XYZ file of C-alpha atoms in Angstrom:
559
model
C 136.551 96.421 -7.588
C 136.866 98.199 -10.842
C 139.568 98.242 -13.350
C 140.311 101.511 -14.904
C 140.476 102.226 -18.726
C 144.187 102.415 -18.571
C 144.924 99.048 -17.005
C 142.571 97.700 -19.485
C 144.509 98.967 -22.145
C 147.507 97.840 -20.675
C 146.128 94.491 -21.111
C 145.049 94.698 -24.377
C 148.489 95.285 -25.745
C 150.048 92.312 -24.363
C 147.530 90.115 -26.022
C 149.748 89.737 -29.004
C 151.845 87.030 -26.769
C 149.263 86.145 -23.890
C 145.639 85.322 -23.734
C 143.221 87.541 -21.690
C 142.610 84.441 -19.309
C 145.957 85.048 -17.808
C 144.861 88.258 -16.740
C 141.257 87.411 -15.159
C 140.916 86.801 -11.563
C 138.253 87.591 -8.844
C 137.485 90.988 -10.223
C 138.215 91.125 -13.891
C 136.694 88.868 -16.953
C 136.889 89.165 -20.475
C 134.358 87.923 -23.044
C 133.638 87.967 -26.676
C 130.559 89.535 -28.070
C 128.022 86.856 -29.572
C 126.395 88.202 -32.783
C 122.784 88.309 -31.210
C 122.448 91.387 -28.984
C 119.912 89.734 -26.915
C 122.532 87.536 -25.594
C 125.159 89.976 -25.302
C 122.500 91.676 -22.627
C 121.517 88.235 -21.144
C 125.285 87.633 -20.481
C 126.043 91.105 -19.048
C 122.869 90.407 -16.538
C 124.152 87.127 -15.516
C 127.887 88.809 -15.015
C 126.250 91.460 -13.052
C 124.757 89.233 -10.679
C 128.041 86.844 -10.575
C 130.198 90.014 -9.717
C 127.865 91.579 -7.415
C 127.483 88.947 -5.312
C 131.009 88.804 -4.782
C 133.322 91.939 -4.412
C 132.294 93.808 -7.412
C 134.461 93.840 -10.770
C 134.673 94.653 -14.298
C 133.606 92.705 -17.316
C 135.465 93.585 -20.840
C 133.133 92.909 -23.694
C 134.743 92.182 -27.083
C 137.723 89.947 -26.424
C 138.154 86.299 -26.701
C 140.034 85.328 -23.195
C 141.635 81.854 -24.735
C 142.976 83.088 -27.757
C 146.443 84.756 -28.729
C 147.603 87.533 -31.511
C 145.704 90.862 -31.218
C 143.597 90.520 -34.198
C 142.191 87.090 -33.122
C 141.922 87.772 -29.233
C 140.377 91.325 -29.732
C 137.207 91.027 -31.670
C 135.060 93.751 -30.998
C 131.380 94.014 -30.587
C 128.391 95.860 -32.550
C 127.178 99.193 -31.777
C 125.170 98.994 -28.815
C 122.768 101.420 -26.680
C 124.723 101.295 -23.560
C 122.053 103.636 -21.664
C 119.582 100.972 -22.758
C 122.030 98.177 -21.578
C 122.402 99.758 -17.919
C 118.165 100.036 -18.009
C 118.192 96.276 -18.602
C 120.513 94.901 -16.244
C 118.824 97.145 -13.409
C 115.256 96.007 -14.619
C 116.705 92.492 -14.875
C 118.280 91.841 -11.455
C 116.803 91.697 -7.991
C 117.938 93.742 -5.795
C 118.677 96.059 -8.492
C 122.030 96.295 -9.760
C 123.334 99.709 -11.049
C 126.255 99.243 -13.381
C 128.605 101.971 -15.003
C 129.585 101.517 -18.993
C 132.275 102.787 -20.971
C 133.095 102.301 -24.728
C 136.821 102.251 -26.033
C 138.479 101.614 -29.506
C 141.525 99.372 -29.877
C 142.935 98.535 -32.926
C 140.072 99.494 -34.673
C 137.454 97.598 -32.712
C 134.909 98.765 -30.227
C 135.417 97.039 -26.685
C 133.065 97.718 -23.979
C 133.492 98.028 -20.207
C 131.024 97.053 -17.501
C 131.719 97.685 -14.327
C 129.492 96.234 -11.311
C 129.483 97.544 -7.757
C 129.715 95.102 -5.006
C 126.113 94.065 -3.699
C 124.660 94.930 -0.240
C 122.577 92.181 -0.611
C 122.295 88.641 -1.994
C 121.494 89.118 -5.912
C 119.650 87.246 -8.628
C 118.160 87.592 -12.096
C 114.472 88.160 -11.982
C 114.409 85.063 -13.542
C 115.775 83.648 -10.146
C 119.287 82.584 -11.517
C 121.718 83.226 -9.059
C 125.975 83.158 -9.399
C 128.919 84.340 -7.256
C 132.379 85.309 -8.527
C 134.816 82.289 -7.537
C 138.264 82.881 -8.640
C 138.117 83.167 -12.562
C 134.925 81.686 -12.840
C 131.204 82.618 -12.105
C 129.648 79.438 -10.407
C 126.185 78.691 -8.876
C 125.106 80.331 -5.727
C 124.598 77.075 -4.072
C 122.267 76.702 -0.726
C 125.510 76.820 1.663
C 126.708 79.744 -0.063
C 123.436 81.452 -0.190
C 123.175 80.897 3.686
C 126.476 82.094 4.687
C 126.783 85.112 1.948
C 124.605 87.495 4.311
C 127.036 86.792 7.069
C 130.029 87.688 4.915
C 128.275 90.705 3.476
C 127.523 92.251 6.925
C 123.554 91.622 6.120
C 123.173 89.158 8.953
C 124.888 89.175 12.027
C 126.779 85.690 12.732
C 127.798 86.451 16.153
C 124.138 86.569 17.243
C 123.853 83.036 16.239
C 123.449 80.758 19.534
C 124.510 77.176 20.729
C 122.034 74.821 21.767
C 124.246 73.522 24.382
C 123.802 74.186 27.795
C 125.638 77.627 28.176
C 126.883 77.126 31.723
C 128.940 74.370 30.555
C 130.286 76.361 27.408
C 131.761 79.099 29.473
C 135.228 79.629 31.525
C 134.502 81.523 34.886
C 138.029 83.028 34.861
C 136.877 84.819 31.362
C 134.113 86.055 32.898
C 136.063 87.337 35.929
C 138.552 88.706 33.039
C 135.383 90.639 31.714
C 134.604 92.274 34.941
C 137.902 93.375 35.738
C 138.218 95.005 32.280
C 134.973 97.016 32.976
C 136.058 97.490 36.435
C 139.283 99.184 35.199
C 137.758 101.392 32.159
C 133.795 101.914 33.745
C 133.858 101.396 37.829
C 130.669 102.866 38.001
C 128.782 100.441 35.425
C 125.799 99.117 36.527
C 126.423 96.018 34.873
C 129.290 95.258 37.775
C 126.572 94.725 40.509
C 124.885 92.011 38.426
C 125.372 88.550 38.965
C 126.960 86.438 36.165
C 123.688 85.569 34.530
C 122.420 89.141 34.405
C 126.079 90.261 33.647
C 125.673 88.002 30.562
C 122.790 88.849 29.320
C 123.325 92.451 30.007
C 126.182 92.380 27.516
C 123.644 90.859 24.768
C 125.949 87.553 25.339
C 123.396 85.379 26.642
C 119.680 85.368 25.121
C 116.345 83.944 26.056
C 114.990 81.579 23.321
C 111.884 79.531 23.930
C 112.028 80.105 27.532
C 115.720 79.028 27.786
C 118.914 81.105 27.847
C 121.187 80.479 25.188
C 124.444 81.170 24.717
C 125.609 83.312 21.674
C 128.768 82.926 19.102
C 129.818 86.144 20.680
C 129.475 85.110 24.341
C 131.689 81.927 23.225
C 134.222 84.244 21.630
C 134.617 86.252 24.672
C 134.102 83.973 27.399
C 134.387 80.225 26.096
C 136.421 77.773 27.405
C 139.162 76.910 24.874
C 138.384 73.430 24.108
C 134.434 74.629 23.202
C 135.982 77.277 21.045
C 137.958 74.202 19.333
C 134.728 72.268 19.243
C 132.584 74.827 17.662
C 134.555 77.780 16.473
C 137.716 75.937 15.137
C 138.340 78.880 12.786
C 139.024 81.300 15.594
C 142.763 81.353 15.650
C 145.370 83.978 15.700
C 148.751 83.298 14.835
C 151.568 85.377 15.495
C 154.734 85.620 13.848
C 157.949 87.327 14.864
C 159.741 87.857 11.742
C 163.612 88.628 10.909
C 163.295 88.522 7.330
C 160.529 88.398 4.584
C 160.528 84.463 4.571
C 161.811 83.720 8.171
C 160.661 84.060 11.784
C 162.499 83.772 15.065
C 159.006 83.008 17.150
C 155.645 81.867 16.619
C 152.482 81.316 18.589
C 149.080 79.990 17.531
C 146.282 80.914 20.032
C 142.768 79.591 19.912
C 141.815 81.437 23.143
C 139.052 83.970 23.940
C 139.364 87.505 23.158
C 140.328 89.205 25.981
C 143.037 86.676 26.727
C 144.205 86.805 23.380
C 144.988 90.414 23.636
C 146.992 89.934 26.596
C 148.865 87.028 25.020
C 149.530 88.844 21.814
C 150.807 91.684 24.052
C 153.182 89.497 25.743
C 154.411 88.381 22.551
C 155.129 91.770 21.178
C 156.662 93.262 24.124
C 159.465 90.967 24.264
C 160.965 92.906 21.422
C 159.325 96.461 21.570
C 161.822 99.170 22.202
C 160.918 102.221 24.240
C 162.434 105.966 22.907
C 162.289 108.353 25.863
C 161.025 111.999 24.958
C 162.280 114.854 27.272
C 159.758 117.805 27.823
C 161.127 119.968 30.549
C 161.095 118.181 33.704
C 158.880 115.422 32.215
C 160.128 112.158 30.459
C 157.186 110.445 27.950
C 157.926 106.890 27.072
C 157.106 105.995 23.300
C 157.064 102.479 22.381
C 158.240 101.086 18.745
C 154.721 100.039 18.586
C 152.399 101.638 20.893
C 150.122 98.913 22.522
C 146.880 100.940 22.661
C 147.413 101.115 18.654
C 147.913 97.394 17.789
C 145.220 96.603 20.626
C 142.920 98.346 18.318
C 144.184 96.808 15.651
C 143.863 93.162 16.987
C 140.415 94.200 18.070
C 139.346 95.350 14.825
C 140.472 92.280 12.864
C 138.491 89.632 15.277
C 135.586 92.272 15.359
C 135.576 92.334 11.517
C 136.557 89.025 10.593
C 134.451 86.406 8.335
C 133.803 83.827 10.878
C 132.235 81.945 7.836
C 135.742 81.369 6.415
C 136.716 78.157 7.988
C 140.303 78.282 6.518
C 141.428 81.840 7.759
C 142.714 83.077 10.514
C 143.819 86.356 11.915
C 147.771 87.010 11.292
C 149.724 89.039 13.088
C 153.795 89.928 11.770
C 156.264 91.743 13.860
C 158.716 93.014 11.765
C 161.632 95.063 12.820
C 160.419 98.383 11.177
C 156.359 97.515 10.749
C 153.634 95.342 12.746
C 150.976 93.995 10.131
C 147.763 92.592 11.480
C 145.385 90.705 8.852
C 141.928 89.104 8.924
C 139.862 87.152 6.796
C 137.001 88.973 5.492
C 137.752 92.553 3.368
C 135.984 95.697 3.938
C 132.285 95.746 3.642
C 130.492 97.590 0.851
C 131.212 101.434 0.826
C 134.008 101.409 3.150
C 137.715 101.541 1.389
C 140.930 101.869 2.354
C 140.637 105.834 0.747
C 137.740 106.473 3.089
C 137.980 104.132 5.899
C 138.685 106.823 8.603
C 135.508 108.987 7.693
C 133.128 106.208 6.805
C 130.511 105.745 9.136
C 130.346 102.657 11.689
C 129.727 99.199 10.458
C 130.058 95.991 11.837
C 130.743 92.533 10.245
C 129.558 91.028 13.683
C 127.417 93.512 15.563
C 126.330 91.941 18.477
C 130.196 91.068 19.101
C 131.238 94.546 18.556
C 128.532 95.580 20.748
C 129.370 93.808 23.374
C 133.090 95.316 23.260
C 131.494 98.719 23.327
C 129.988 98.012 26.374
C 132.958 96.786 28.160
C 134.739 100.113 26.999
C 137.211 98.065 25.044
C 136.200 99.760 21.871
C 135.014 103.298 20.719
C 131.240 103.709 20.589
C 132.120 105.361 16.922
C 133.432 102.212 15.427
C 136.400 100.288 16.204
C 139.055 103.267 16.962
C 140.139 103.772 13.481
C 140.346 107.410 14.234
C 142.152 106.704 17.619
C 144.976 104.699 15.749
C 145.782 107.276 13.504
C 145.938 109.853 16.177
C 148.074 108.066 18.338
C 150.642 106.895 15.821
C 150.977 110.720 14.702
C 150.763 112.162 18.319
C 153.961 110.080 18.796
C 155.582 111.410 15.688
C 155.291 108.386 13.516
C 153.488 107.329 10.136
C 149.789 106.923 10.005
C 148.430 103.078 9.847
C 147.542 101.985 6.241
C 145.026 99.831 5.461
C 144.936 97.546 2.279
C 142.696 94.846 0.905
C 143.592 92.330 -1.771
C 141.832 92.238 -4.962
C 138.887 90.185 -3.898
C 138.308 91.906 -0.962
C 138.579 88.773 0.827
C 140.994 90.060 3.603
C 142.212 93.239 5.177
C 145.404 93.998 6.488
C 146.642 97.165 8.299
C 150.163 98.115 9.031
C 151.684 100.042 11.525
C 154.833 101.715 10.241
C 158.059 103.578 11.424
C 159.014 102.202 14.695
C 161.238 105.367 14.764
C 159.915 108.510 16.420
C 160.187 111.809 14.554
C 161.236 113.305 17.909
C 161.311 116.745 16.829
C 157.689 116.638 15.697
C 156.302 114.740 18.799
C 157.998 117.570 21.000
C 156.224 120.218 18.777
C 152.984 118.160 19.452
C 153.515 118.127 23.292
C 154.608 121.627 23.617
C 151.428 123.008 21.796
C 149.245 120.605 24.040
C 151.159 122.034 27.157
C 150.349 125.688 26.054
C 146.874 124.950 25.813
C 146.794 124.185 21.965
C 145.829 120.438 21.620
C 146.325 119.434 18.037
C 143.266 117.617 16.582
C 143.489 114.552 14.257
C 142.717 116.949 11.456
C 145.848 119.135 12.529
C 148.128 116.207 12.830
C 147.159 114.319 9.360
C 147.816 117.769 7.529
C 151.480 118.784 9.844
C 152.495 114.894 9.534
C 151.968 114.952 5.619
C 153.969 118.321 5.374
C 156.804 116.966 7.186
C 157.329 114.180 4.324
C 155.854 116.551 1.580
C 157.263 120.136 1.118
C 153.701 121.116 0.169
C 149.924 120.377 -0.188
C 147.493 121.627 -2.675
C 144.198 121.151 -1.621
C 143.647 117.988 -3.362
C 146.317 116.347 -2.129
C 144.877 117.373 1.493
C 141.620 115.757 0.717
C 143.179 112.688 0.142
C 145.486 112.730 3.391
C 142.162 113.723 5.440
C 139.854 111.596 3.510
C 137.053 114.258 2.671
C 136.389 116.334 -0.489
C 138.029 119.283 -1.488
C 135.602 121.622 0.303
C 136.247 120.390 3.406
C 139.786 119.953 2.795
C 140.088 123.879 1.911
C 138.120 124.433 5.159
C 140.707 122.743 7.344
C 143.540 123.997 5.368
C 142.177 127.746 5.942
C 141.618 127.469 9.841
C 145.286 126.040 10.261
C 146.129 129.101 8.125
C 144.337 130.842 10.735
C 145.997 129.550 13.789
C 149.417 130.224 12.255
C 150.000 126.525 11.526
C 150.244 126.804 7.958
C 151.373 129.693 5.259
C 149.689 130.067 1.545
C 151.905 129.808 -1.634
C 151.052 131.111 -4.806
C 147.639 132.244 -5.926
C 144.805 130.784 -7.645
C 145.158 127.095 -8.965
C 148.655 127.466 -8.049
C 148.069 127.763 -4.376
C 149.778 125.589 -2.167
C 149.783 125.385 1.410
C 153.034 124.883 3.582
C 154.449 124.870 7.509
C 154.616 128.271 8.525
C 157.599 130.210 9.588
C 156.733 129.564 13.302
C 156.246 126.173 13.253
C 159.403 125.478 11.068
C 161.221 127.690 13.843
C 159.706 125.058 16.625
C 160.814 122.009 14.318
C 164.269 123.795 14.421
C 164.104 124.317 10.287
C 164.496 127.983 10.063
C 166.742 127.656 7.214
C 164.562 125.382 5.222
C 161.698 127.871 5.938
C 163.646 130.645 3.874
C 164.453 128.318 1.131
C 160.884 127.241 0.995
C 159.887 130.878 0.702
C 161.701 131.307 -2.414
C 159.970 128.509 -4.691
C 156.892 130.234 -5.518
C 158.295 132.030 -8.452
C 160.042 128.733 -9.794
C 156.781 126.962 -9.469
C 154.703 129.886 -11.151
C 157.061 128.928 -14.185
C 156.879 125.383 -14.038
C 153.018 125.862 -14.196
C 153.147 128.250 -17.465
C 155.238 125.836 -19.047
C 153.055 123.011 -18.404
C 149.978 125.013 -19.660
C 152.143 125.905 -23.074
C 152.963 121.830 -23.374
C 149.368 121.050 -23.083
C 147.729 124.234 -25.324
C 150.832 125.136 -27.224
C 150.969 128.970 -26.243
C 149.702 131.114 -23.264
C 148.992 134.877 -22.955
C 149.568 137.329 -20.240
C 145.558 136.963 -19.524
C 145.857 133.238 -19.256
C 149.015 133.437 -16.694
C 146.813 135.823 -14.740
C 143.976 133.166 -14.590
C 146.313 130.566 -13.872
C 148.311 131.739 -10.957
C 146.095 134.583 -9.558
C 148.626 137.516 -10.223
C 148.499 140.630 -11.549
C 149.206 141.999 -15.013
C 152.950 143.327 -14.128
C 153.821 139.798 -12.556
C 152.572 137.881 -15.507
C 154.355 140.245 -17.720
C 157.622 139.732 -15.731
C 157.327 135.991 -15.422
C 157.022 135.708 -19.149
C 159.757 137.796 -20.215
C 162.226 135.639 -17.737
C 161.125 132.596 -19.505
C 161.836 134.174 -22.583
C 165.047 135.322 -21.539
C 165.936 132.041 -20.634
C 164.971 130.513 -23.970
C 162.324 128.368 -22.330
C 159.507 130.187 -24.310
C 159.461 132.175 -27.694
C 157.481 135.555 -27.947
C 154.648 135.078 -30.575
C 155.211 137.030 -33.571
C 152.425 139.224 -34.838
C 151.196 138.778 -38.282
C 150.639 142.310 -40.624
């Protein structure tokens, strides 16, 4: 996790009365620059390894982290060749680390920011030195940490490890039957159902042959293990459910250490105690929409159990049920390359691949991943907000929040009527339409954030929705925005709002012209045409209107 230039500047301004050490954490460190440039480079190389082995971060050079007072704390750095520094870090690390650098001036002194990405492997210096960021410090990467780090980063599969104990003694026959019932419901033609238990478990990858013996994998223990075996061999496998009455108080609590399929049923029972149903009427049909749809929170819980970091012995999966939201949090953040901003489009990656594969074979999760797209789709289909994802600063945990127990019944009704008319709305359309229910209009860049795609793909989606009759363009050129079409407004019972929206373009154009003048001091007719994509006559009318309102002054010609 990188810190932005503005974040660092904000911290530097506070060093008159606070030490930089107070702002340091797992992803941020401040260091004074040694006089010897070689020592600076050596320090950067070591911190690159330290941060890369954790969650990435930013090293700020030129600041004494233990001193208060701007003049004493911000000492600055000598002039350095930042490109050469990047090359040296790259050449001095194994596997290679490519850092980003930037320079800023504060109080007349040079401060250098080194942005270090999270590594996709276990990194050392080329001299064999290995450290890892723990809290505010870089600590030696010990043998134990080196062993578990590949599991945390998804480079090795914790769930694929095997147990030496006789496999039949570790398993609960009822849980094997539960797995069979689950597969029967979802795929009654599966060839696995015809196999005896031993071959059934082997087909799922839960039993593997090692040195002529069958061994139970950790994934097998998680799915079908006896509860006493889970307590002995996987004490960290625990889910705590809390029904919250306030941010600090709860009414009900359940601490569960059960096989995964049984866990799903237990959590479902706990949530169902207080999960009110809204009935949506469409013609002769009635649709029941729970405040928290079971398919969505089941996907969230499966995601937490499949992707949790099982090397974290003190962590557990948490489920909090509030009146207006449901939250599921698991130890272990997102894998490198996946962020809350791209989680919907990121390719499938698993911290525990064997467990994920077994759940796929049982048809409990989607082959494309863990059903993130399904969570979004169901929430939006029911007229609710999309789920949100959040990691802590060190990327050591992930929390998914299912918002808005209240149904937007008008929107849900519109979605179902489109479906009845043979025009089912895909996920992209639902994301855009739902966003426009919360915001009056979207630019292409705003839509790109909603869709988690680049501007080019967002523009393609928006143009397609215009052709389908769901959206209309407002403005032109750089001022183009997209709004719900008149027919959609009418379907949503908001035709008066649509009429109001249609009159907004001219006001928006004026705002854009004034913003341009604030940045560049003046504006010409030609610049207005380029900015808004309008003709000469419209540009003239807009400028005259602003002059008449005394918001602009005509420029006096000299001579």
